[in-house]
Short mmCIF file of C-alpha atoms in Angstrom, two decimals:
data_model
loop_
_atom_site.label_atom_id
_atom_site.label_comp_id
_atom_site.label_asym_id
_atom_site.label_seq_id
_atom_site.Cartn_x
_atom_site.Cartn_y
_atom_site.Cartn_z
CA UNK A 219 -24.20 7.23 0.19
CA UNK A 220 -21.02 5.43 -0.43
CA UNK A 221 -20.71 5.18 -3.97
CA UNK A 222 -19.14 2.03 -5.89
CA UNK A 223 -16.67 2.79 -9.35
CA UNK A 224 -18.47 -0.28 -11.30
CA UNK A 225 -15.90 -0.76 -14.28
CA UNK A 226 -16.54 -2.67 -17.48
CA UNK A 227 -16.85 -3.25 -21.08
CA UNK A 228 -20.15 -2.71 -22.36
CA UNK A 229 -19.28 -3.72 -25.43
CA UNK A 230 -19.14 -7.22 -24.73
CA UNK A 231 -20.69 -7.74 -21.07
CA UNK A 232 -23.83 -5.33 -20.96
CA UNK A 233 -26.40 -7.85 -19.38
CA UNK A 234 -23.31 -8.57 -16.65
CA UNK A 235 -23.17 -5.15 -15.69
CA UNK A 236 -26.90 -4.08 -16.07
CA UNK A 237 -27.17 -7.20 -13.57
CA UNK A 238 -24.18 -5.70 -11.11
CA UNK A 239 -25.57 -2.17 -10.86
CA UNK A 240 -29.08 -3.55 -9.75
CA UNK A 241 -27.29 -5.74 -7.04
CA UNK A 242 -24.86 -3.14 -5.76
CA UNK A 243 -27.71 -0.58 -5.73
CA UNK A 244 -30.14 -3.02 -3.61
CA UNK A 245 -26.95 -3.36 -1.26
CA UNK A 246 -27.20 0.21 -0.54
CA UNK A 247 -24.27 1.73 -2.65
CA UNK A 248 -24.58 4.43 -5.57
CA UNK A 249 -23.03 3.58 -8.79
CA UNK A 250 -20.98 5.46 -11.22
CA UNK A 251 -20.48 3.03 -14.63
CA UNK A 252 -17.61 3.40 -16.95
CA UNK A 253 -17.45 2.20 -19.77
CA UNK A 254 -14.13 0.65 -20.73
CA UNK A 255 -14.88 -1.24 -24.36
CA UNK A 256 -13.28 -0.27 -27.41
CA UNK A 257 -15.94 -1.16 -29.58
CA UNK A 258 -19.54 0.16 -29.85
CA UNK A 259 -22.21 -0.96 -27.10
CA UNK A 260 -24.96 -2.90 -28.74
CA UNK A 261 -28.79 -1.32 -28.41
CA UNK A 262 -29.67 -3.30 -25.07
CA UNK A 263 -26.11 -2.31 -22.92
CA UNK A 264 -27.24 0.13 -19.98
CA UNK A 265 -26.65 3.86 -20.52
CA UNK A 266 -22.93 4.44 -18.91
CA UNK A 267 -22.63 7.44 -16.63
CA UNK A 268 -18.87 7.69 -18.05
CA UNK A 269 -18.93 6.25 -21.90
CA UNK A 270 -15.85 4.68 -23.42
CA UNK A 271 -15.66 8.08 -25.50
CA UNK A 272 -14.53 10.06 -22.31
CA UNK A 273 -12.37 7.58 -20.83
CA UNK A 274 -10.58 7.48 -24.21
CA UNK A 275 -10.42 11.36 -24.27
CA UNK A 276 -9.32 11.45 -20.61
CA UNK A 277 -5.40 9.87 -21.97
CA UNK A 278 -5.59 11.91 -25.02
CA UNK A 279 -7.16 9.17 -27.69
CA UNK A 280 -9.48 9.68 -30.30
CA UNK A 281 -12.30 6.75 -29.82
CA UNK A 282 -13.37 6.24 -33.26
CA UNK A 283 -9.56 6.57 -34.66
CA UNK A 284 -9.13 3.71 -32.28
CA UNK A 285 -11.64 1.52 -33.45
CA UNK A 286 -10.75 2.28 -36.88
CA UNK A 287 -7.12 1.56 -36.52
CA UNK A 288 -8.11 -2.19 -35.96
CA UNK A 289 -5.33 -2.07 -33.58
CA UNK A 290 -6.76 -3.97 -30.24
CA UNK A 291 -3.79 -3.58 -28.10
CA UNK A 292 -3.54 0.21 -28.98
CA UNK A 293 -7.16 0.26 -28.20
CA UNK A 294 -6.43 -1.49 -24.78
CA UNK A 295 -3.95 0.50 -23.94
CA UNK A 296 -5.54 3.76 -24.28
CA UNK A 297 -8.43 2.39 -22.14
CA UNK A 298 -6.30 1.57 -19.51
CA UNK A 299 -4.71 4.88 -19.10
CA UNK A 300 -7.78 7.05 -19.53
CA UNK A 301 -9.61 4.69 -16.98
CA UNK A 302 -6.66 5.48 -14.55
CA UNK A 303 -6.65 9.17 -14.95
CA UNK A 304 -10.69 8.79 -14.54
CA UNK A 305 -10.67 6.90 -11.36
CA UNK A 306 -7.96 8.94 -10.20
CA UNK A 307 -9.89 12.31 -10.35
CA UNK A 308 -13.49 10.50 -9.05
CA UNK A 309 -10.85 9.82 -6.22
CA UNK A 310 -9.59 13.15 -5.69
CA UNK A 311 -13.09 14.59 -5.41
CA UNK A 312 -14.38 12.26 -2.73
CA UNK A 313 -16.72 10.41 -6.02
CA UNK A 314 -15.08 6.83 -5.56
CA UNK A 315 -14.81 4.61 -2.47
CA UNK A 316 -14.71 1.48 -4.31
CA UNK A 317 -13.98 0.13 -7.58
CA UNK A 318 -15.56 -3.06 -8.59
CA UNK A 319 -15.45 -5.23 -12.36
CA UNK A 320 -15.86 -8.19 -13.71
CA UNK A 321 -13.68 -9.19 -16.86
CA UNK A 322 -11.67 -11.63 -18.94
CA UNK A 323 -7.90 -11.03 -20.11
CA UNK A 324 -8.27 -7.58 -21.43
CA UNK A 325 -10.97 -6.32 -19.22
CA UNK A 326 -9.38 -7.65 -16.16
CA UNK A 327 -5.67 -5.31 -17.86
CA UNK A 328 -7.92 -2.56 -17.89
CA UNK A 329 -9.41 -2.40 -15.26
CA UNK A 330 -6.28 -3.32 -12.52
CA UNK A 331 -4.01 -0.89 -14.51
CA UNK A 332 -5.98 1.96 -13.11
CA UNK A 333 -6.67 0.15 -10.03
CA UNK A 334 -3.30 -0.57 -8.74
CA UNK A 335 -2.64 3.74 -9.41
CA UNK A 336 -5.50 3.93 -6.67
CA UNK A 337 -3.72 4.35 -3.08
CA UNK A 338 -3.38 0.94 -0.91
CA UNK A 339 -6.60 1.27 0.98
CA UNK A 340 -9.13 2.09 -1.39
CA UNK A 341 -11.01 -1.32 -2.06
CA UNK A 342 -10.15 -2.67 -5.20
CA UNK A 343 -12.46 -5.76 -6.24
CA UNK A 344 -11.96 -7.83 -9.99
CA UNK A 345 -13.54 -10.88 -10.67
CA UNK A 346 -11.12 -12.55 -13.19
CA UNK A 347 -11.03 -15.52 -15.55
CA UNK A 348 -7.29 -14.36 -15.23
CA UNK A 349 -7.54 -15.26 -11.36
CA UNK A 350 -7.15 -19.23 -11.28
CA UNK A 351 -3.57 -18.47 -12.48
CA UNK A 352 -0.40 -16.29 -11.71
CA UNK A 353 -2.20 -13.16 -10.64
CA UNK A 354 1.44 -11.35 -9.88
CA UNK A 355 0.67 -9.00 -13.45
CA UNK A 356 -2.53 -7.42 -12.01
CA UNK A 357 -1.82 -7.25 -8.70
CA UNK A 358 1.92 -6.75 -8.17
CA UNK A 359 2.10 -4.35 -4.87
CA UNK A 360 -1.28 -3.07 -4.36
CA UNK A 361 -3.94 -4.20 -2.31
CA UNK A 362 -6.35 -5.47 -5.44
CA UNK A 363 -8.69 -8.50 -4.18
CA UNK A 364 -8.82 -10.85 -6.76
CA UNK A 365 -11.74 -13.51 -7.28
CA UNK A 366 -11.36 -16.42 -9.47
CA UNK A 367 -15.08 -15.83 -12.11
CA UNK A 368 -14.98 -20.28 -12.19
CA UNK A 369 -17.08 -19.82 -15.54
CA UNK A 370 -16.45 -17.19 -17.92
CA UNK A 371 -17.66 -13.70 -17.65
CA UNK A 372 -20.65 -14.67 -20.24
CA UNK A 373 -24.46 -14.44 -18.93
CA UNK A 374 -25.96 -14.67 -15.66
CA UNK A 375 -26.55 -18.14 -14.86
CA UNK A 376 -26.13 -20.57 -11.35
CA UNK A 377 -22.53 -20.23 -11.35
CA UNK A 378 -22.13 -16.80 -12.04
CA UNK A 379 -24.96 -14.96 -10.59
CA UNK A 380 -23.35 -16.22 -7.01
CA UNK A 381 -19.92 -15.32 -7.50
CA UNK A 382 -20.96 -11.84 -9.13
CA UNK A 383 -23.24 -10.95 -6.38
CA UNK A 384 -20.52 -12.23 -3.78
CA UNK A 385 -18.25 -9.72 -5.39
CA UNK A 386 -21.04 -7.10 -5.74
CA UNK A 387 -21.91 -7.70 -2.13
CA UNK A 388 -18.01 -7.74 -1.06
CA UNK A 389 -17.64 -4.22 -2.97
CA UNK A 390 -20.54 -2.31 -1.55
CA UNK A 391 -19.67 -3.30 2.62
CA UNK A 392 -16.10 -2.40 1.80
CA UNK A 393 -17.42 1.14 -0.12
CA UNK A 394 -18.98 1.95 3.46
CA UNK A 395 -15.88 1.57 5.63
CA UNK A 396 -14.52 3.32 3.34
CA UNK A 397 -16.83 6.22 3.06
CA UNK A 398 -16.38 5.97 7.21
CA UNK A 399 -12.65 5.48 7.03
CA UNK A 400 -13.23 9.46 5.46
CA UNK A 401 -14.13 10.95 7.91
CA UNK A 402 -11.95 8.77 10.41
CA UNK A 403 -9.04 10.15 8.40
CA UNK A 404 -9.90 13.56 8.79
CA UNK A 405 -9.11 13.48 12.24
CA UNK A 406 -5.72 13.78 13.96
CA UNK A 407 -3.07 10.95 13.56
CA UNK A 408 -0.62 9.05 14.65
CA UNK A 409 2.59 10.02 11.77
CA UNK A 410 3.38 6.87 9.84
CA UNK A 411 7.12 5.44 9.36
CA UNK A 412 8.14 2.60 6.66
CA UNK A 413 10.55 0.05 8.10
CA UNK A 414 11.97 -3.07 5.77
CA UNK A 415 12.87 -6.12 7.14
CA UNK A 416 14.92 -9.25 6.50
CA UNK A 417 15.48 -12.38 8.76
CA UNK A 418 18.86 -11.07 9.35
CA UNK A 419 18.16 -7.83 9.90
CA UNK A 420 15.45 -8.60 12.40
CA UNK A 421 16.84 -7.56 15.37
CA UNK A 422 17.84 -4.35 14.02
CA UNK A 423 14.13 -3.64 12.77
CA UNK A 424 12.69 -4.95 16.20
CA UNK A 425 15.15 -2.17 17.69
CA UNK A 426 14.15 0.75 15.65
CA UNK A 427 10.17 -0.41 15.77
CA UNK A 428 10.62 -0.12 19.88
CA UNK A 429 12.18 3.24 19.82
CA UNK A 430 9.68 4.70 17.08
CA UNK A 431 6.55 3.44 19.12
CA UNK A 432 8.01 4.47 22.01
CA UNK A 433 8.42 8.11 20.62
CA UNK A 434 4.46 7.79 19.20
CA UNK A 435 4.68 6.32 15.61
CA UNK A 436 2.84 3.81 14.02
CA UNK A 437 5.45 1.62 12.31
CA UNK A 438 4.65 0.01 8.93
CA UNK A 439 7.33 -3.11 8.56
CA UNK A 440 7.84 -4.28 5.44
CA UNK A 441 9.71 -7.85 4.53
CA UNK A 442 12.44 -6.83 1.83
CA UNK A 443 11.21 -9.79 -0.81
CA UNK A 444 10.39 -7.54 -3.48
CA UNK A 445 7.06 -6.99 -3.53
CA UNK A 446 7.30 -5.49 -0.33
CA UNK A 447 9.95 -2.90 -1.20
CA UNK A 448 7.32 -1.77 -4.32
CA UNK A 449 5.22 -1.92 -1.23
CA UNK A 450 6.92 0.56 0.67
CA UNK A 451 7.63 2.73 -2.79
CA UNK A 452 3.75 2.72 -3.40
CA UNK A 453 2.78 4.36 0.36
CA UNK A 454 5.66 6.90 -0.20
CA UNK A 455 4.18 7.84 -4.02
CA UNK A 456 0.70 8.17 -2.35
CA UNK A 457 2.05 10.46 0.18
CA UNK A 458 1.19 7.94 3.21
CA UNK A 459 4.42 8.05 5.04
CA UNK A 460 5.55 10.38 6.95
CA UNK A 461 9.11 9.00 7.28
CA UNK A 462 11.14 5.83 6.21
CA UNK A 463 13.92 3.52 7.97
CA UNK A 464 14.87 2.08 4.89
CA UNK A 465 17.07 -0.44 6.98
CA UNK A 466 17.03 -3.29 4.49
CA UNK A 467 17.98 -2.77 0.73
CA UNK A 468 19.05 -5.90 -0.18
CA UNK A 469 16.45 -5.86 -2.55
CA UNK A 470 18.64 -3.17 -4.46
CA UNK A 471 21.20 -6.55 -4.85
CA UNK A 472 19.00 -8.36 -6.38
CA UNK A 473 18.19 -6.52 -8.83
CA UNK A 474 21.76 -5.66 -9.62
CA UNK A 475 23.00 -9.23 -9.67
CA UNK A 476 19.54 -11.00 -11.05
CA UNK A 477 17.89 -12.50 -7.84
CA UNK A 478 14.44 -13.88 -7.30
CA UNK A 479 13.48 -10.89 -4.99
CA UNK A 480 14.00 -7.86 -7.02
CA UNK A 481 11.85 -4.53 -6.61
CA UNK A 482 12.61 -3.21 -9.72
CA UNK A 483 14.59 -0.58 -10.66
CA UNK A 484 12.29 2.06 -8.99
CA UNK A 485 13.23 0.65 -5.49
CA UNK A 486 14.73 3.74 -3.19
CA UNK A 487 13.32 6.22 -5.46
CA UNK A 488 9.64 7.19 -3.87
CA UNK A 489 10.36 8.78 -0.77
CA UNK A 490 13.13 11.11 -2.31
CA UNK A 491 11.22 12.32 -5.54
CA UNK A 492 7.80 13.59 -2.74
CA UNK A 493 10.52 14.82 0.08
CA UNK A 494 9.57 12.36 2.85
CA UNK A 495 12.41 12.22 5.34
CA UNK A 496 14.24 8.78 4.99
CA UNK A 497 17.11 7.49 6.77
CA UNK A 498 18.67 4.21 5.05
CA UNK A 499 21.18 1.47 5.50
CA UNK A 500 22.93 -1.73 3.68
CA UNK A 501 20.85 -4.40 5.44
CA UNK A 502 21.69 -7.29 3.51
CA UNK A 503 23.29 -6.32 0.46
CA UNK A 504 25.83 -8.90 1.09
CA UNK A 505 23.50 -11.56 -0.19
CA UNK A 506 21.81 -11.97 -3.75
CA UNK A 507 18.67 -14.31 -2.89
CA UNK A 508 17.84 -17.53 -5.51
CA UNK A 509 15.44 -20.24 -4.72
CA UNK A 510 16.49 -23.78 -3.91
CA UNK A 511 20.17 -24.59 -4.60
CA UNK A 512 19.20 -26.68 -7.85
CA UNK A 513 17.48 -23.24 -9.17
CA UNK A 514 20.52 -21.11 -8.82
CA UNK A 515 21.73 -19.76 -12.45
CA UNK A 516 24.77 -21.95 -14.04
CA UNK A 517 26.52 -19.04 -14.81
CA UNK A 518 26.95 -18.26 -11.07
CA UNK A 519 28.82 -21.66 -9.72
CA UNK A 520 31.88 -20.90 -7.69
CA UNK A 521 30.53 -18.28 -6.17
CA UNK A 522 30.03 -18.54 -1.97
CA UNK A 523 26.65 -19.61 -1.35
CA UNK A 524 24.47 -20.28 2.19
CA UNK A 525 21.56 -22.68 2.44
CA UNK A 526 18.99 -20.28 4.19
CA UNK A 527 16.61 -22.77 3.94
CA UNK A 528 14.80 -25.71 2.01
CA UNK A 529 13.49 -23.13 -0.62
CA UNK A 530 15.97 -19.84 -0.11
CA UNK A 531 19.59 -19.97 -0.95
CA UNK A 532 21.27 -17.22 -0.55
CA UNK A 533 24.77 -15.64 -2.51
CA UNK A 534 27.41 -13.53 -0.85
CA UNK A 535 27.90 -10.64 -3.32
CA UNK A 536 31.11 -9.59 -4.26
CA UNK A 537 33.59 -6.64 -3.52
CA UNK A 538 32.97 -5.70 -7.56
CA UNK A 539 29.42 -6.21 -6.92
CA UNK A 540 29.36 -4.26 -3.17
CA UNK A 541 31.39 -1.45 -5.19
CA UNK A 542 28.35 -0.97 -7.75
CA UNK A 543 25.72 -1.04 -5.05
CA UNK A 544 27.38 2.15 -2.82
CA UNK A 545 27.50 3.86 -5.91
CA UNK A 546 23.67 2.77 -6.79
CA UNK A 547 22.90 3.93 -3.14
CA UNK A 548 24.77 7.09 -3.22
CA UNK A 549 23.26 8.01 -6.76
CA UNK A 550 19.47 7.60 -5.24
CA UNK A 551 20.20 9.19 -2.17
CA UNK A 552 21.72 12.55 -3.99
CA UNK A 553 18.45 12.24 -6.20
CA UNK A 554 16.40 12.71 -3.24
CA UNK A 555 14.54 15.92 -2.78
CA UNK A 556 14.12 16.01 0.88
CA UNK A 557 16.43 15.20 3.61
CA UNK A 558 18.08 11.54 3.49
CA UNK A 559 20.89 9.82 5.67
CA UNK A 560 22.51 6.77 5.17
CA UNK A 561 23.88 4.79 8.14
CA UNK A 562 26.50 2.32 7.47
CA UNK A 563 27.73 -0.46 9.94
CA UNK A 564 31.26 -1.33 9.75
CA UNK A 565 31.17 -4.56 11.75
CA UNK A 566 28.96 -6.06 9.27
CA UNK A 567 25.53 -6.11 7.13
CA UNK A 568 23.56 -9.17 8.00
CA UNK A 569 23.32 -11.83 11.02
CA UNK A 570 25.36 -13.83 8.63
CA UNK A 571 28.32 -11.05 7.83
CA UNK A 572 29.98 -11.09 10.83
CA UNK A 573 33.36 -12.43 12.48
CA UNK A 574 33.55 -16.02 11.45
CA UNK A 575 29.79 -16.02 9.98
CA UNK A 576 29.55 -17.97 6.04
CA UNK A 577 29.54 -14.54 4.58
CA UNK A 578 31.93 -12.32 6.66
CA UNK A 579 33.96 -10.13 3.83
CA UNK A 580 35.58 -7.41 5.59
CA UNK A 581 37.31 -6.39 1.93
CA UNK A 582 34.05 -6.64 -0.04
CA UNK A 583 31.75 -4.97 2.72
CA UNK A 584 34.34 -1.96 2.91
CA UNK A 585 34.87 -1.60 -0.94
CA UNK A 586 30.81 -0.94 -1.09
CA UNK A 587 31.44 1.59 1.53
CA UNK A 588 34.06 3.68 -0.03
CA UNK A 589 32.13 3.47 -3.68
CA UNK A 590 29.18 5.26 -1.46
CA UNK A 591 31.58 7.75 0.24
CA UNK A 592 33.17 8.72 -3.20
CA UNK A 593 29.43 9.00 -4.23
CA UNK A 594 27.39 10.86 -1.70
CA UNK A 595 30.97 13.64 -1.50
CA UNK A 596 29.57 17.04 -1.95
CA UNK A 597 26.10 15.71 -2.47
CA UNK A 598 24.43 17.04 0.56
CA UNK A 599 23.57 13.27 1.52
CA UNK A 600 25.02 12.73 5.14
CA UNK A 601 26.90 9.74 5.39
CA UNK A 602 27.32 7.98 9.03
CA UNK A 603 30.28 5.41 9.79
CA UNK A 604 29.15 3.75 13.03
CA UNK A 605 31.26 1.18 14.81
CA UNK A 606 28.60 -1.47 15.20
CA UNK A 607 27.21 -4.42 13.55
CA UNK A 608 23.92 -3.81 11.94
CA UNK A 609 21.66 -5.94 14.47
CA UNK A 610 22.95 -4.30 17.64
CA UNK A 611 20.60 -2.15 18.98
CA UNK A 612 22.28 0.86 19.45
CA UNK A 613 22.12 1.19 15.52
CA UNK A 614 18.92 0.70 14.78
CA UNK A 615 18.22 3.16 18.05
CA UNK A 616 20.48 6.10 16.87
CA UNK A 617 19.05 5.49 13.12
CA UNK A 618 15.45 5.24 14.47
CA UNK A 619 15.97 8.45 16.81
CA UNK A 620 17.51 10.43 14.03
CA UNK A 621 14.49 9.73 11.68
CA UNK A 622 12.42 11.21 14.43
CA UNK A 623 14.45 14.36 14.13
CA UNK A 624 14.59 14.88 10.39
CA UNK A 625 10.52 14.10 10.62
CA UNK A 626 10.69 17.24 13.18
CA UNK A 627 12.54 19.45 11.48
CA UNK A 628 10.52 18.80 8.13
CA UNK A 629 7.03 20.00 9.95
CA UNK A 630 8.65 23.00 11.54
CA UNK A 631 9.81 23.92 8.06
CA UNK A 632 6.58 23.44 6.40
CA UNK A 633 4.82 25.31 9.28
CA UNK A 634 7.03 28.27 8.90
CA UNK A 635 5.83 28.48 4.99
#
């Protein structure tokens, strides 16, 4: 029986929950409840099959010191990280195929802390008061479904009792594909590659995408707008890649400069710390992205800017700013424990940095190029000059084609051991 993770804080929401399990049991799922409150249950809360007391234990905390501190954050804190390491182990031993709760502000940090450490594709439900806003905090790159509670998480009444039991129903149907998608794992596989995309690195991605399909991948393309590079960083921490074409880091400018579409300064880092084969290039990194042209930070007028569109404007970067960013891709590549390759195109990065195109910068584009090659020297990171723009085809081929080979070499290392 598929078996739902039912999450909450029985210190403050017993009837709730007593309510949930009954519904999630008469949809056909078992139940495993945790508590999560940092105060004591009162008499009539159900019995918990993992109390507060172990959750706090599981990150190290001392329940009772908690309480007595008085210290609520501390408290919430140390819920949140024992809850992770919790549903992280039911995980691991085959206990969890969904995780469902129902919360306000601190039950609702709780309880998506340890469900965004879940890997993308185990269901994740929370029922928020948190939900009718910006939901960006809880969420961020993982696949967490959200549902707005409309009335507070307090009783079971009209209102409630039919959004609960949506969720509760919602939870247990996805805890049986998931207790299917098991067994339809354990089965052979297609090998998964990782593939970020721009709008001006599209034909380049299109390219590659052919040429991996074509050689029996499943390609996973991810738009470079942040939350999609955290995306990509998230499969390669859960170990669900087998490879990634890491053809669009302007995401990595962003960040540098202060765009809107940052991925934080993790981005790049994933796939080299667990050894999955990556081959990587400077798509886009001669633009910094902003919102509409009225949005764009004071302190950056004079610069060269293009109108992408009604709500993107976009910044060419600099040959100081190009300079930092080969160094900040050399410096993640040589951090990489597995094999990585960076490809660079020396006829330009983007659709738009090309002869006579708003951002062609020979000067800046080659002063990013020699930071990198300074960089990467002696590193053990092979570095590719290729005499082609970034969208023609034959680049994304020859990058796409040696990804297959690094991917290939990998298994017949780790079959020899």
């Amino acid at each position: 029986m598929a078996t739902v993770v039912l999450v909450g804080t029985l210190d403050t929401k017993g009837e709730e929950y007593a309510w949930l399990r009954e519904r999630l049991r008469e949809y056909g799922s078992d139940v495993l409840l945790v508590d999560v409150g940092v105060l004591p249950p009162p008499a009539h809360a159900p019995a918990a099959d993992i109390p507060a007391d172990v959750v706090a234990g599981a990150a190290g905390h001392d329940l009772a010191a908690l309480r007595a501190s008085g210290d609520r954050g501390a408290a919430v804190a140390a819920m949140a990280d024992g809850l992770t390491r919790v549903v992280l182990d039911l995980h691991h031993q085959g206990k969890l195929h969904a995780v469902l709760a129902a919360a306000g502000s601190g039950g609702s940090a709780i309880a998506a802390q340890a469900m965004r450490a879940l890997p993308i594709g185990v269901p994740k439900v929370l029922v928020s008061t948190m939900a009718g806003g910006d939901v960006a905090p809880y969420v961020d790159s993982s696949d967490l479904t959200m549902m707005y509670s409309v009335v507070d998480i307090s009783g079971i009444n009209s209102v409630s009792s039919h959004i609960l039991g949506n969720a509760a129903a919602a939870a247990a149907g996805m805890a049986r594909r998931q207790e299917r998608s098991y067994e339809e794992l354990a089965g052979p596989r297609r090998k998964v590659v990782a593939a970020t995309m721009f709008g001006v690195t599209t034909p380049a991605v299109d390219a590659a995408r052919a040429r991996l399909a074509e050689l029996g991948y499943e390609v996973l393309v991810f738009h470079a707008t942040g939350a999609g590079g955290r995306a990509v960083e998230k499969l390669a921490a859960d170990g669900l890649l087998d490879g990634v074409l890491d053809l669009t880091t302007t995401e990595l400018a962003d960040e540098l400069v202060g765009g809107v579409l940052s991925a934080g300064p993790d981005r790049l880092t994933a796939a080299g710390a667990a050894a999955i084969p990556q081959v990587v290039a400077p798509g886009a990194l001669d633009m910094v992205n902003f919102g509409p042209a009225e949005s764009v930070p004071e302190r950056f007028a004079g610069r060269r800017f293009l109108v992408h569109n009604p709500t993107v404007t976009l910044m060419r970067t600099t040959a100081r700013e190009m300079a930092a960013l080969g160094a900040m891709l050399g410096h993640k590549l040589a951090a990489a424990r597995g094999p990585a390759e960076l490809f660079w195109p020396l006829r330009g990065l983007s659709a738009v940095d090309m002869t006579d195109a708003p951002f062609a910068d020979p000067v800046a584009d080659r002063t990013g190029l020699d930071a990198l090659r300074a960089t990467v020297c002696g590193s053990g990171v092979r570095l590719h000059e290729v005499d082609a723009h970034i969208n023609d085809a034959a680049f994304a081929v020859t990058m796409a084609d040696r990804l297959h080979q690094m991917i290939g070499e990998r298994a017949a290392s780790q079959a020899v051991r």
